[in-house]
Coordinates of C-alpha atoms in Angstrom, one line a residue:
Chain A
M64 CA 0.0 0.0 0.0
D65 CA 3.0 2.2 -0.3
G66 CA 3.6 4.6 -3.1
V67 CA 1.8 7.5 -4.6
H68 CA -0.4 7.0 -7.6
V69 CA -2.2 9.0 -10.2
I70 CA -5.8 8.8 -11.5
E71 CA -6.7 10.8 -14.5
R72 CA -10.0 12.8 -14.5
N73 CA -11.4 10.7 -17.3
D74 CA -11.0 7.6 -15.1
F75 CA -12.5 9.2 -12.0
D76 CA -15.9 7.5 -12.4
A77 CA -14.1 4.1 -12.2
L78 CA -13.3 5.0 -8.6
L79 CA -17.0 5.6 -7.8
D80 CA -17.9 2.4 -9.7
A81 CA -15.4 0.4 -7.6
L82 CA -16.9 1.7 -4.4
T83 CA -20.4 1.0 -5.6
R84 CA -19.5 -2.6 -6.6
R85 CA -18.3 -3.1 -3.0
G86 CA -21.6 -2.1 -1.6
Y87 CA -20.8 1.4 -0.4
A88 CA -23.4 4.1 -0.6
I89 CA -21.2 7.1 -1.7
V90 CA -21.9 10.4 0.0
G91 CA -20.2 13.4 -1.4
P92 CA -20.5 17.1 -2.4
T93 CA -23.2 18.3 -4.7
V94 CA -24.8 21.7 -5.5
R95 CA -28.2 22.3 -4.0
D96 CA -30.0 25.5 -3.0
Q97 CA -26.9 27.5 -4.0
A98 CA -24.7 25.7 -1.6
I99 CA -22.4 22.7 -1.7
V100 CA -24.0 20.1 0.5
Y101 CA -23.4 16.4 1.1
D102 CA -25.7 13.9 -0.4
E103 CA -25.6 10.5 -2.2
I104 CA -23.5 10.6 -5.3
A105 CA -24.1 8.4 -8.3
S106 CA -21.4 9.6 -10.7
S107 CA -19.0 12.5 -11.1
A108 CA -21.8 14.4 -12.8
D109 CA -23.3 14.9 -9.4
L110 CA -20.1 16.6 -8.0
P111 CA -19.8 20.5 -8.0
A112 CA -17.6 20.6 -11.1
G113 CA -16.5 24.1 -11.8
W114 CA -17.9 25.6 -8.6
T115 CA -16.1 27.3 -5.7
D116 CA -17.4 28.9 -2.5
E117 CA -16.7 32.4 -1.4
Q118 CA -16.7 32.6 2.4
E119 CA -16.5 35.4 4.9
A120 CA -18.0 36.1 8.3
G121 CA -21.8 35.8 7.7
H122 CA -21.2 35.4 4.0
Y123 CA -21.4 32.4 1.6
R124 CA -21.7 32.5 -2.1
L125 CA -21.1 30.0 -4.9
R126 CA -19.0 31.3 -7.7
R127 CA -18.0 29.8 -11.1
R128 CA -14.4 28.7 -11.4
E129 CA -12.4 29.1 -14.5
D130 CA -11.7 25.4 -14.6
E131 CA -13.7 22.2 -14.1
A132 CA -12.3 21.2 -10.7
L133 CA -14.5 18.7 -8.9
F134 CA -13.4 19.7 -5.4
G135 CA -12.4 23.3 -5.9
Y136 CA -14.3 24.6 -2.9
A137 CA -13.6 24.7 0.9
V138 CA -16.5 23.3 3.0
G139 CA -20.2 23.9 2.9
P140 CA -22.9 24.0 5.6
H141 CA -23.1 20.3 5.9
S142 CA -20.6 18.1 7.7
W143 CA -20.3 14.3 8.0
K144 CA -21.9 14.7 11.4
Q145 CA -25.3 14.2 9.8
Y146 CA -24.3 10.6 9.0
Q147 CA -22.5 9.9 12.3
L148 CA -25.2 11.5 14.4
P149 CA -28.3 12.2 12.3
A150 CA -30.3 15.3 13.1
E151 CA -33.2 13.1 14.2
V152 CA -33.1 9.5 15.3
K153 CA -35.9 7.3 16.4
L154 CA -34.5 5.5 19.5
W155 CA -37.4 3.1 20.0
R156 CA -41.1 2.6 19.6
A157 CA -43.4 0.7 22.0
R158 CA -46.9 0.0 23.0
V159 CA -48.0 1.4 26.3
D160 CA -49.8 -1.3 28.2
Q161 CA -52.8 -0.9 30.6
D162 CA -50.3 -1.0 33.5
G163 CA -48.2 1.8 32.0
G164 CA -45.4 -0.7 31.0
L165 CA -44.0 -0.8 27.5
S166 CA -44.4 -3.8 25.3
N167 CA -43.5 -4.7 21.7
V168 CA -40.5 -2.4 22.1
T169 CA -38.8 -2.1 18.7
E170 CA -35.5 -0.4 18.1
P171 CA -34.7 0.7 14.6
P172 CA -32.4 -1.6 12.7
R173 CA -28.8 -1.1 13.6
E174 CA -27.5 -1.6 10.1
S175 CA -27.1 1.7 8.4
P176 CA -25.8 1.8 4.8
R177 CA -22.0 1.2 4.5
Y178 CA -21.0 4.7 3.6
A179 CA -18.1 5.9 1.5
F180 CA -17.4 9.6 2.4
L181 CA -16.1 11.2 -0.8
G182 CA -14.3 14.5 -0.5
A183 CA -13.7 14.6 3.3
R184 CA -11.2 17.3 4.2
S185 CA -8.5 17.0 6.8
C186 CA -10.4 19.2 9.3
E187 CA -13.4 17.0 8.8
L188 CA -11.5 13.8 9.5
H189 CA -10.4 15.3 12.7
A190 CA -14.0 16.2 13.5
V191 CA -15.2 12.7 12.8
G192 CA -12.6 11.4 15.2
I193 CA -13.6 14.0 17.9
L194 CA -17.3 13.1 17.6
D195 CA -16.4 9.3 17.7
R196 CA -14.5 10.0 20.9
V197 CA -17.5 11.7 22.5
L198 CA -20.1 9.2 21.4
L199 CA -18.1 6.0 21.6
G200 CA -15.1 6.8 23.9
G201 CA -17.0 6.8 27.2
S202 CA -18.3 4.1 29.5
H203 CA -21.7 3.8 27.7
P204 CA -21.1 3.7 24.0
D205 CA -24.4 3.5 22.1
P206 CA -24.3 0.5 19.7
A207 CA -26.5 2.5 17.3
D208 CA -23.9 5.3 17.1
A209 CA -21.1 2.7 16.6
G210 CA -23.0 1.0 13.8
R211 CA -23.2 4.1 11.7
T212 CA -19.5 4.5 11.2
K213 CA -18.3 0.9 11.6
D214 CA -17.4 0.2 8.0
L215 CA -16.8 3.7 6.8
F216 CA -14.7 4.1 3.7
I217 CA -13.0 7.5 3.4
V218 CA -11.8 9.1 0.3
A219 CA -10.2 12.3 1.6
V220 CA -9.5 15.3 -0.6
Q221 CA -6.5 17.5 0.2
C222 CA -7.8 21.0 0.1
G223 CA -6.8 22.9 -3.1
E224 CA -7.6 26.2 -1.7
A225 CA -8.5 27.5 1.8
G226 CA -11.8 29.3 2.5
G227 CA -12.0 32.8 3.8
T228 CA -12.9 31.6 7.3
C229 CA -10.6 28.6 7.5
F230 CA -8.1 28.3 10.3
C231 CA -7.1 24.6 10.3
V232 CA -3.4 25.5 10.4
S233 CA -3.9 27.2 13.7
M234 CA -5.8 24.2 15.1
K235 CA -3.2 21.7 13.6
T236 CA -5.9 19.8 11.9
G237 CA -4.9 20.5 8.3
P238 CA -4.9 21.4 5.5
V239 CA -3.2 18.1 4.6
A240 CA -4.8 14.9 5.8
E241 CA -2.1 12.6 7.0
R242 CA -4.1 9.6 8.4
G243 CA -7.7 8.4 8.9
F244 CA -8.4 7.9 5.2
D245 CA -8.5 4.9 2.9
L246 CA -7.5 7.0 -0.1
A247 CA -6.5 10.6 -0.2
L248 CA -6.7 12.7 -3.4
T249 CA -5.0 15.8 -4.4
E250 CA -6.7 17.4 -7.4
V251 CA -4.3 18.9 -9.9
L252 CA -5.4 21.1 -12.8
E253 CA -3.0 22.0 -15.5
E254 CA -3.6 23.6 -18.8
H255 CA -4.1 20.4 -20.7
R256 CA -4.4 17.8 -17.9
H257 CA -6.7 17.3 -15.0
Y258 CA -5.7 14.5 -12.6
F259 CA -5.6 13.3 -9.0
V260 CA -2.5 12.3 -7.0
V261 CA -3.6 9.4 -4.8
E262 CA -2.2 8.3 -1.5
V263 CA -3.3 5.0 -0.1
G264 CA -4.1 4.9 3.6
S265 CA -5.3 1.3 4.1
E266 CA -5.5 -2.2 2.7
R267 CA -9.0 -1.5 1.7
G268 CA -7.9 1.6 -0.1
A269 CA -5.3 -0.3 -2.0
D270 CA -7.9 -2.9 -3.0
V271 CA -10.3 -0.3 -4.4
L272 CA -7.4 1.5 -6.2
A273 CA -6.5 -1.8 -7.9
D274 CA -9.9 -1.7 -9.6
V275 CA -9.3 1.8 -11.0
P276 CA -7.1 2.6 -14.0
H277 CA -4.1 4.4 -12.4
G278 CA -0.4 5.0 -12.8
E279 CA 2.5 5.5 -10.5
A280 CA 3.1 9.2 -9.7
V281 CA 6.3 10.6 -11.2
E282 CA 8.4 13.3 -9.6
E283 CA 6.4 16.1 -11.4
D284 CA 3.1 14.8 -10.1
R285 CA 4.4 14.7 -6.5
T286 CA 5.8 18.2 -6.9
A287 CA 2.5 19.4 -8.3
A288 CA 0.6 17.9 -5.3
G289 CA 3.1 19.4 -2.8
A290 CA 2.6 22.8 -4.4
V291 CA -1.2 22.5 -3.9
H292 CA -0.7 21.6 -0.2
A293 CA 1.7 24.5 0.4
R294 CA -0.5 27.0 -1.4
T295 CA -3.6 26.0 0.7
A296 CA -1.6 26.2 3.9
S297 CA -0.5 29.7 3.0
Q298 CA -4.1 30.9 2.3
M299 CA -5.8 30.5 5.6
G300 CA -8.5 33.2 5.9
R301 CA -8.3 33.3 9.7
E302 CA -5.9 32.4 12.5
L303 CA -6.3 31.6 16.1
D304 CA -3.6 31.7 18.7
V305 CA -4.2 28.5 20.8
T306 CA -1.4 28.9 23.2
E307 CA -2.8 27.9 26.6
I308 CA -6.2 28.9 25.3
K309 CA -7.9 26.7 27.9
E310 CA -6.2 28.6 30.7
L311 CA -6.8 31.9 29.0
L312 CA -10.6 31.3 28.8
Y313 CA -10.8 29.8 32.3
R314 CA -9.2 33.0 33.6
N315 CA -11.7 35.2 31.7
Y316 CA -15.2 34.0 32.5
D317 CA -16.1 37.5 33.7
H318 CA -14.5 39.3 30.8
P319 CA -16.5 42.3 29.5
R320 CA -16.1 40.9 26.0
W321 CA -18.8 38.4 26.7
E322 CA -21.3 41.2 27.2
E323 CA -20.2 42.8 24.1
V324 CA -20.6 39.7 21.9
A325 CA -23.9 39.0 23.5
E326 CA -25.2 42.3 22.1
R327 CA -24.6 41.0 18.6
C328 CA -25.4 37.3 19.1
L329 CA -29.0 36.3 18.1
T330 CA -28.7 33.0 20.0
C331 CA -30.1 31.4 16.8
G332 CA -27.9 28.3 17.2
N333 CA -26.7 28.3 13.5
C334 CA -23.1 27.8 14.7
T335 CA -24.0 24.7 16.6
M336 CA -26.0 23.2 13.7
V337 CA -23.1 23.6 11.2
C338 CA -20.3 22.7 13.6
P339 CA -19.0 19.3 12.7
T340 CA -18.4 18.4 16.3
C341 CA -21.3 19.9 18.2
F342 CA -23.0 16.8 19.5
C343 CA -25.8 18.0 21.8
T344 CA -29.1 16.2 21.5
T345 CA -32.4 16.1 23.3
V346 CA -35.0 13.4 23.6
E347 CA -38.7 13.8 23.1
D348 CA -41.5 11.2 23.8
V349 CA -44.1 11.3 21.1
T350 CA -47.4 9.5 21.7
D351 CA -50.5 8.9 19.7
L352 CA -53.7 10.7 20.8
A353 CA -54.9 7.7 22.8
G354 CA -51.5 7.4 24.5
E355 CA -51.3 3.8 23.5
H356 CA -48.1 4.0 21.5
V357 CA -45.0 5.9 22.3
E358 CA -41.8 6.7 20.3
R359 CA -38.7 8.3 21.8
H360 CA -36.9 10.5 19.4
Q361 CA -33.5 12.0 19.7
R362 CA -32.7 15.2 17.8
W363 CA -30.0 17.8 17.6
D364 CA -30.2 20.4 20.3
S365 CA -28.3 23.7 20.8
C366 CA -26.8 25.2 23.9
F367 CA -28.1 28.6 22.6
T368 CA -31.7 27.8 23.6
V369 CA -33.0 28.7 27.0
D370 CA -34.5 25.3 27.6
Y371 CA -31.1 23.6 27.1
S372 CA -30.0 24.4 30.6
G373 CA -33.5 24.2 32.2
I374 CA -33.9 22.7 35.6
H375 CA -37.0 22.6 37.7
D376 CA -36.7 26.2 38.8
G377 CA -35.6 27.8 35.6
A378 CA -32.7 28.0 33.2
V379 CA -29.1 28.0 34.5
R380 CA -28.0 30.1 31.5
G381 CA -30.7 32.7 31.0
S382 CA -28.7 35.4 29.3
A383 CA -27.3 35.4 25.8
K384 CA -23.9 36.2 27.3
S385 CA -23.8 33.1 29.3
R386 CA -25.0 31.0 26.3
Y387 CA -22.4 32.3 23.9
R388 CA -19.7 31.9 26.6
Q389 CA -20.8 28.3 27.2
W390 CA -20.5 27.5 23.5
M391 CA -17.2 29.1 22.9
T392 CA -15.5 28.0 26.1
H393 CA -16.8 24.5 25.4
K394 CA -15.3 24.4 21.9
L395 CA -11.9 25.7 22.9
A396 CA -11.5 25.0 26.6
T397 CA -13.8 22.7 28.6
W398 CA -13.9 20.1 25.8
H399 CA -10.2 19.4 26.7
D400 CA -11.2 18.5 30.2
Q401 CA -14.3 16.6 29.2
F402 CA -13.0 14.6 26.3
G403 CA -9.3 15.1 26.1
T404 CA -9.2 17.1 22.8
S405 CA -10.2 20.4 21.4
G406 CA -13.8 20.7 20.3
C407 CA -12.8 23.0 17.4
V408 CA -11.1 21.9 14.1
G409 CA -10.8 25.3 12.5
C410 CA -13.2 24.6 9.6
G411 CA -14.7 28.1 9.9
R412 CA -18.3 27.1 9.4
C413 CA -19.5 28.8 12.6
I414 CA -18.1 32.1 11.3
T415 CA -19.5 31.8 7.8
W416 CA -23.0 30.7 8.8
C417 CA -23.4 33.1 11.7
P418 CA -26.1 35.5 10.4
V419 CA -24.4 38.4 12.1
G420 CA -20.8 37.3 11.3
I421 CA -19.6 36.7 14.8
D422 CA -16.1 35.2 14.5
L423 CA -14.8 33.1 17.4
T424 CA -11.2 33.7 16.3
E425 CA -11.8 37.4 16.7
E426 CA -13.6 36.9 20.1
A427 CA -10.7 34.8 21.4
A428 CA -8.2 37.3 20.2
A429 CA -10.0 40.1 21.8
I430 CA -9.8 38.4 25.2
R431 CA -6.2 37.6 24.7
E432 CA -5.3 41.1 23.6
S433 CA -6.9 42.5 26.7
E434 CA -4.4 40.5 28.7
E435 CA -1.3 40.7 26.5
G436 CA -1.9 43.7 24.3
P437 CA -2.4 43.5 20.5
K438 CA -0.2 41.1 18.6
Chain B
M57 CA -31.4 3.5 25.6
V58 CA -34.6 1.5 26.2
P59 CA -35.8 1.7 29.8
E60 CA -36.3 -1.4 31.9
P61 CA -39.8 -2.1 33.4
F62 CA -40.1 -1.7 37.1
E63 CA -43.4 -2.3 38.9
I64 CA -44.6 0.0 41.7
V65 CA -45.2 -2.1 44.8
V66 CA -45.5 0.6 47.4
K67 CA -46.5 4.2 47.0
R68 CA -46.4 6.5 50.0
R69 CA -47.3 10.1 50.2
D70 CA -44.6 12.2 51.9
T71 CA -45.9 15.7 51.5
T72 CA -48.6 17.6 49.4
D73 CA -46.6 17.2 46.2
T74 CA -44.0 14.4 47.0
W75 CA -44.4 10.7 47.0
T76 CA -42.0 7.8 47.7
F77 CA -42.1 4.7 45.4
E78 CA -40.8 1.3 46.0
L79 CA -40.3 -0.5 42.7
E80 CA -39.5 -4.1 41.8
P81 CA -37.8 -5.0 38.5
R82 CA -39.9 -7.1 36.1
S83 CA -36.7 -8.9 35.2
G84 CA -36.2 -10.0 38.8
E85 CA -32.7 -8.7 38.6
P86 CA -32.0 -6.1 41.4
L87 CA -30.6 -2.8 40.4
Q88 CA -27.3 -2.6 42.3
F89 CA -26.3 1.0 43.0
A90 CA -24.1 3.2 45.1
A91 CA -25.5 5.8 47.5
G92 CA -25.7 9.1 45.6
Q93 CA -26.4 7.7 42.1
F94 CA -29.5 8.4 40.1
T95 CA -31.7 6.8 37.4
M96 CA -33.6 8.2 34.4
L97 CA -37.2 7.5 35.3
S98 CA -40.3 7.7 33.1
A99 CA -44.0 6.9 33.1
G100 CA -45.6 6.0 29.8
G101 CA -44.8 8.6 27.1
A102 CA -44.5 11.7 29.3
G103 CA -40.7 12.0 29.1
E104 CA -37.8 11.0 31.2
V105 CA -36.3 12.7 34.3
P106 CA -33.2 12.1 36.4
I107 CA -34.2 11.1 40.0
S108 CA -31.8 10.2 42.7
I109 CA -32.1 6.8 44.3
S110 CA -33.3 7.1 47.9
G111 CA -33.3 3.5 49.0
D112 CA -30.8 1.4 51.0
P113 CA -27.8 0.3 48.9
D114 CA -27.6 -2.9 51.0
R115 CA -31.1 -3.8 50.0
P116 CA -31.2 -3.3 46.2
E117 CA -34.2 -5.7 45.7
R118 CA -36.4 -2.7 45.8
L119 CA -35.6 0.4 43.9
V120 CA -36.7 3.4 46.0
H121 CA -37.4 6.9 44.5
T122 CA -38.8 10.0 46.2
V123 CA -40.3 12.2 43.5
R124 CA -41.8 15.7 43.7
A125 CA -44.4 16.5 41.1
V126 CA -43.1 19.7 39.4
G127 CA -43.3 19.1 35.7
L128 CA -45.0 16.9 33.1
A129 CA -42.8 13.8 33.6
T130 CA -42.7 14.0 37.4
R131 CA -46.4 14.6 37.5
A132 CA -47.0 11.5 35.4
I133 CA -44.8 9.5 37.7
C134 CA -46.5 10.8 40.8
D135 CA -50.0 9.9 39.3
A136 CA -49.0 6.3 38.9
D137 CA -50.3 3.9 41.5
P138 CA -49.1 0.4 42.7
G139 CA -49.3 -2.1 40.0
R140 CA -48.3 0.4 37.3
V141 CA -45.0 0.1 35.6
L142 CA -42.3 2.8 35.3
G143 CA -39.4 2.8 33.0
V144 CA -35.9 2.9 34.5
R145 CA -32.4 3.5 33.0
G146 CA -29.3 3.5 35.1
P147 CA -27.9 3.8 37.7
F148 CA -25.7 6.7 36.7
G149 CA -23.2 9.0 38.2
T150 CA -20.8 9.2 41.2
A151 CA -21.4 8.2 44.8
W152 CA -21.2 9.7 48.3
P153 CA -17.8 8.9 49.8
V154 CA -19.2 6.7 52.5
D155 CA -16.1 4.5 52.7
E156 CA -13.6 7.3 52.2
V157 CA -14.8 9.2 55.3
R158 CA -14.5 6.2 57.7
G159 CA -13.2 7.3 61.1
M160 CA -14.4 10.8 60.7
D161 CA -17.4 12.7 62.2
V162 CA -20.0 13.1 59.4
V163 CA -22.5 15.9 58.9
I164 CA -25.4 15.3 56.5
G165 CA -26.8 18.6 55.4
A166 CA -30.1 18.4 53.5
G167 CA -32.5 21.1 52.3
G168 CA -36.1 20.1 51.3
I169 CA -36.2 17.1 48.9
G170 CA -32.4 17.1 49.1
L171 CA -32.8 14.6 51.9
A172 CA -33.9 11.9 49.4
P173 CA -30.5 11.6 47.6
L174 CA -28.8 11.6 51.0
R175 CA -31.0 8.8 52.5
P176 CA -28.9 6.0 51.0
A177 CA -25.7 7.5 52.5
L178 CA -27.4 7.9 55.8
M179 CA -28.5 4.3 55.8
S180 CA -25.0 3.1 54.9
L181 CA -23.5 5.1 57.7
L182 CA -25.9 3.7 60.2
A183 CA -25.4 0.1 59.0
R184 CA -21.7 0.6 59.7
R185 CA -22.2 2.9 62.7
E186 CA -19.1 1.8 64.6
G187 CA -16.9 2.9 61.7
Y188 CA -17.6 6.6 62.3
G189 CA -17.4 9.2 64.9
R190 CA -20.3 11.5 65.5
L191 CA -23.1 11.4 62.9
V192 CA -25.2 14.6 62.6
L193 CA -28.1 15.2 60.3
M194 CA -28.9 18.9 59.7
Y195 CA -32.2 19.0 57.8
G196 CA -34.1 22.1 56.8
G197 CA -37.6 22.2 55.3
R198 CA -40.1 24.9 54.4
S199 CA -42.7 23.9 57.1
P200 CA -43.3 20.9 59.4
D201 CA -45.7 19.3 57.0
Q202 CA -43.1 19.5 54.2
L203 CA -40.6 17.4 56.0
L204 CA -39.7 14.0 54.4
Y205 CA -39.6 10.7 56.2
P206 CA -40.8 12.0 59.7
D207 CA -41.0 8.5 61.2
E208 CA -37.5 7.6 60.0
L209 CA -36.1 10.8 61.5
A210 CA -37.0 9.5 64.9
D211 CA -35.6 6.0 64.1
W212 CA -32.3 7.5 62.9
A213 CA -32.1 9.4 66.1
D214 CA -32.5 6.2 68.1
R215 CA -29.8 4.5 66.1
G216 CA -27.1 7.0 66.7
F217 CA -27.7 10.0 64.4
E218 CA -27.9 13.4 66.1
V219 CA -30.9 14.7 64.2
L220 CA -31.3 18.5 64.0
V221 CA -34.3 19.8 62.1
T222 CA -35.3 23.3 61.3
V223 CA -38.1 24.8 59.2
D224 CA -38.6 28.2 57.6
S225 CA -41.9 28.8 59.2
A226 CA -44.3 26.9 61.5
G227 CA -47.4 27.3 63.6
P228 CA -47.5 27.3 67.5
E229 CA -47.6 23.4 67.6
W230 CA -44.0 23.2 66.3
L231 CA -41.6 23.0 69.1
G232 CA -38.4 22.6 67.0
H233 CA -36.0 25.1 65.4
V234 CA -37.2 27.8 63.0
G235 CA -34.7 29.4 60.6
V236 CA -32.4 28.4 57.8
V237 CA -30.5 25.2 58.0
T238 CA -27.1 26.9 58.0
R239 CA -27.8 28.1 61.5
L240 CA -27.7 24.5 62.8
V241 CA -24.0 24.4 61.9
R242 CA -23.1 26.6 64.9
R243 CA -25.2 24.5 67.2
A244 CA -23.2 21.3 66.5
E245 CA -20.0 21.4 68.4
L246 CA -17.8 19.1 66.3
D247 CA -14.1 18.6 65.8
W248 CA -14.5 20.4 62.5
T249 CA -11.1 19.7 61.0
A250 CA -11.9 16.0 61.2
T251 CA -15.5 16.3 60.0
A252 CA -16.8 15.3 56.6
A253 CA -20.0 16.8 55.2
M254 CA -22.4 15.6 52.5
L255 CA -24.8 18.2 51.2
C256 CA -27.8 18.2 49.0
G257 CA -30.4 20.9 48.5
P258 CA -31.0 24.0 46.5
E259 CA -27.7 25.4 45.2
V260 CA -28.0 28.5 47.2
M261 CA -28.5 26.5 50.4
M262 CA -25.4 24.4 49.7
R263 CA -23.3 27.5 49.1
F264 CA -24.3 29.0 52.5
M265 CA -23.9 25.7 54.2
V266 CA -20.4 25.4 52.9
A267 CA -19.6 28.9 54.0
A268 CA -20.9 28.1 57.5
L269 CA -18.9 24.8 57.6
V270 CA -15.7 26.4 56.4
D271 CA -16.2 29.2 58.9
Q272 CA -16.3 26.7 61.7
G273 CA -13.0 25.1 60.4
A274 CA -14.2 22.3 58.0
Q275 CA -11.9 21.6 55.1
G276 CA -13.2 22.0 51.5
E277 CA -11.8 18.7 50.5
N278 CA -13.9 17.0 53.1
I279 CA -17.2 18.5 51.9
Y280 CA -19.2 16.8 49.2
A281 CA -22.3 18.1 47.3
S282 CA -24.8 16.6 44.9
M283 CA -25.4 19.0 42.0
E284 CA -28.5 19.4 39.8
R285 CA -28.3 20.1 36.1
N286 CA -30.4 19.1 33.1
M287 CA -29.4 15.5 32.8
Q288 CA -31.2 14.0 29.8
C289 CA -29.2 11.0 28.7
G290 CA -27.3 9.9 31.8
I291 CA -24.4 8.6 29.7
G292 CA -22.4 11.7 28.8
H293 CA -23.7 12.0 25.3
C294 CA -26.3 14.8 25.2
G295 CA -24.3 17.7 26.6
H296 CA -27.1 19.3 28.7
C297 CA -25.7 18.7 32.2
Q298 CA -22.4 20.5 31.6
L299 CA -21.0 22.2 34.7
G300 CA -17.8 23.9 33.6
P301 CA -15.2 21.2 32.6
T302 CA -17.4 18.4 33.9
L303 CA -20.6 16.5 33.0
V304 CA -22.8 16.1 36.0
C305 CA -24.2 12.7 34.8
R306 CA -20.7 11.4 34.5
D307 CA -18.4 13.3 36.8
G308 CA -21.2 14.0 39.3
P309 CA -23.8 14.4 40.7
V310 CA -21.6 14.0 43.8
Y311 CA -18.6 16.3 43.7
C312 CA -15.9 17.2 46.1
W313 CA -16.5 20.8 47.0
S314 CA -12.9 22.0 46.7
E315 CA -12.9 20.9 43.0
L316 CA -16.2 22.6 42.3
A317 CA -15.9 25.8 44.3
P318 CA -14.1 27.9 41.6
W319 CA -16.7 27.0 39.0
L320 CA -19.7 27.7 41.2
A321 CA -18.4 31.2 41.8
I322 CA -19.1 31.9 38.1
R323 CA -22.7 33.2 37.5
E324 CA -24.7 31.4 34.9
L325 CA -21.9 28.9 34.3

């Protein structure tokens, strides 16, 4: 499985065919509602060929590229979270007996499709790992969660350009995926040639590659791929100084900046919906009118709602200030103590999709500057 | 994630809005638990709530819960009569340090329904009475008719607990203390540096209780408190019960006060 290989653009569909033949449902990027989202992919015709995304705080636009790159964008509003931890899951369904007990309890089938994730970026692979650690790394892993990613096949794509809100270099989560994939592609576009430099990350990856017309990468191909990686790394739209950031935020729970950001924050929860690691869920019991059947549903929740922290005598976090602070300190600080990693991978989605353009790199920097002076 | 069926075999009314249930597992398999742990309890399709176990850890054959009807789910539970089945998941969370405090004097500080999560610890201490120094219960309620387990309070007193009870307000028939529970601290003359405390009640009551204990000379690392947050899953997956760097369902509900104190100083944490 060593070596670096090359797949020409014209042979790219053979890769999708090889995955399909092995029983994978391929999920990858496609254009819908003027955004690049993840959905099932049948052929390369479904991919966002020739599109890129323009991203800034509170700003996302698709724009035509001058070439036909398949992966010439950064990341969209979707993340792989929706396959690891779907937005709504039926946990079980049962009949409510006369005595109040439950019978005929049925849990939905554990077997989800075997997914192949096509186009996962380095930051996203880190996010998949972080979410796995939360859901499966504790003392009560849910078999339903484990089932969804058990046989995952990952075709990573090394980013060809960074988005305006990207800061994976700061978070040390990219831009180059070094592990956690079966195959990793670097898309190279030259004047008369469009091809992918392919790294193999697993036996399964090698097996799939063997089914796809490919060649060995020559020195020029490797150099071209290396140039793509270096260019992306140099283009980060944002940066975040993470030096002792946990301690920094722990010292500053009463910082006036939280009041200031709360005046802008709408507590809409967009940042938590688009975040690839935000994992909070709530459960809801749904009965029929007669109360004879009950279903328990789990769906995404957000720490920006008042109900989220509700206990019997009211909400713990009633103010917008406390809710924004909870979210940001969780991402960058308390996550380390709770789960042993950062909760942020630097993908920039929370910045792009915030309707008022709140930027956590800016918020963290403001707090740091008040202690250390501007950088 | 599917609750286990437990049948209500005894239902006892404690106060106007609080009932104690004794439950037997339909599976016949007793729910082993440690004093201080909680379960996720549900009735029919009215939702699930975290409720501390209030039974004797040495007698797990019956799962005992004291429940106050305050919301949809707790009301549905409190409406259920013997013969009805409740759903149970758990037990979850950390335990009172009953073994760790052997040899010390122990204060149990309870406010209102906070006595329920402390009852298992109290029973464990009494079952091993010789292993401890003085045992003191300081229990505060709103009024005499709102006190939990009145018969047991007398029994505990007989078996070696110094039982101090106070209420916020009472009529002329009440001959006991009136006032906040923290005022009982000064009455108990203990060797405070060798005294452990286990507290459960409204957060504000616990804060003042700790202040009173520390003022007398108790050490923060010997004080334990059971915290309430919005536990929804019990298994550290849903995020709701975050308390600073911890998850109450996983790292609590029982915490050592010295670890928690800096976090509780932050408003709306």
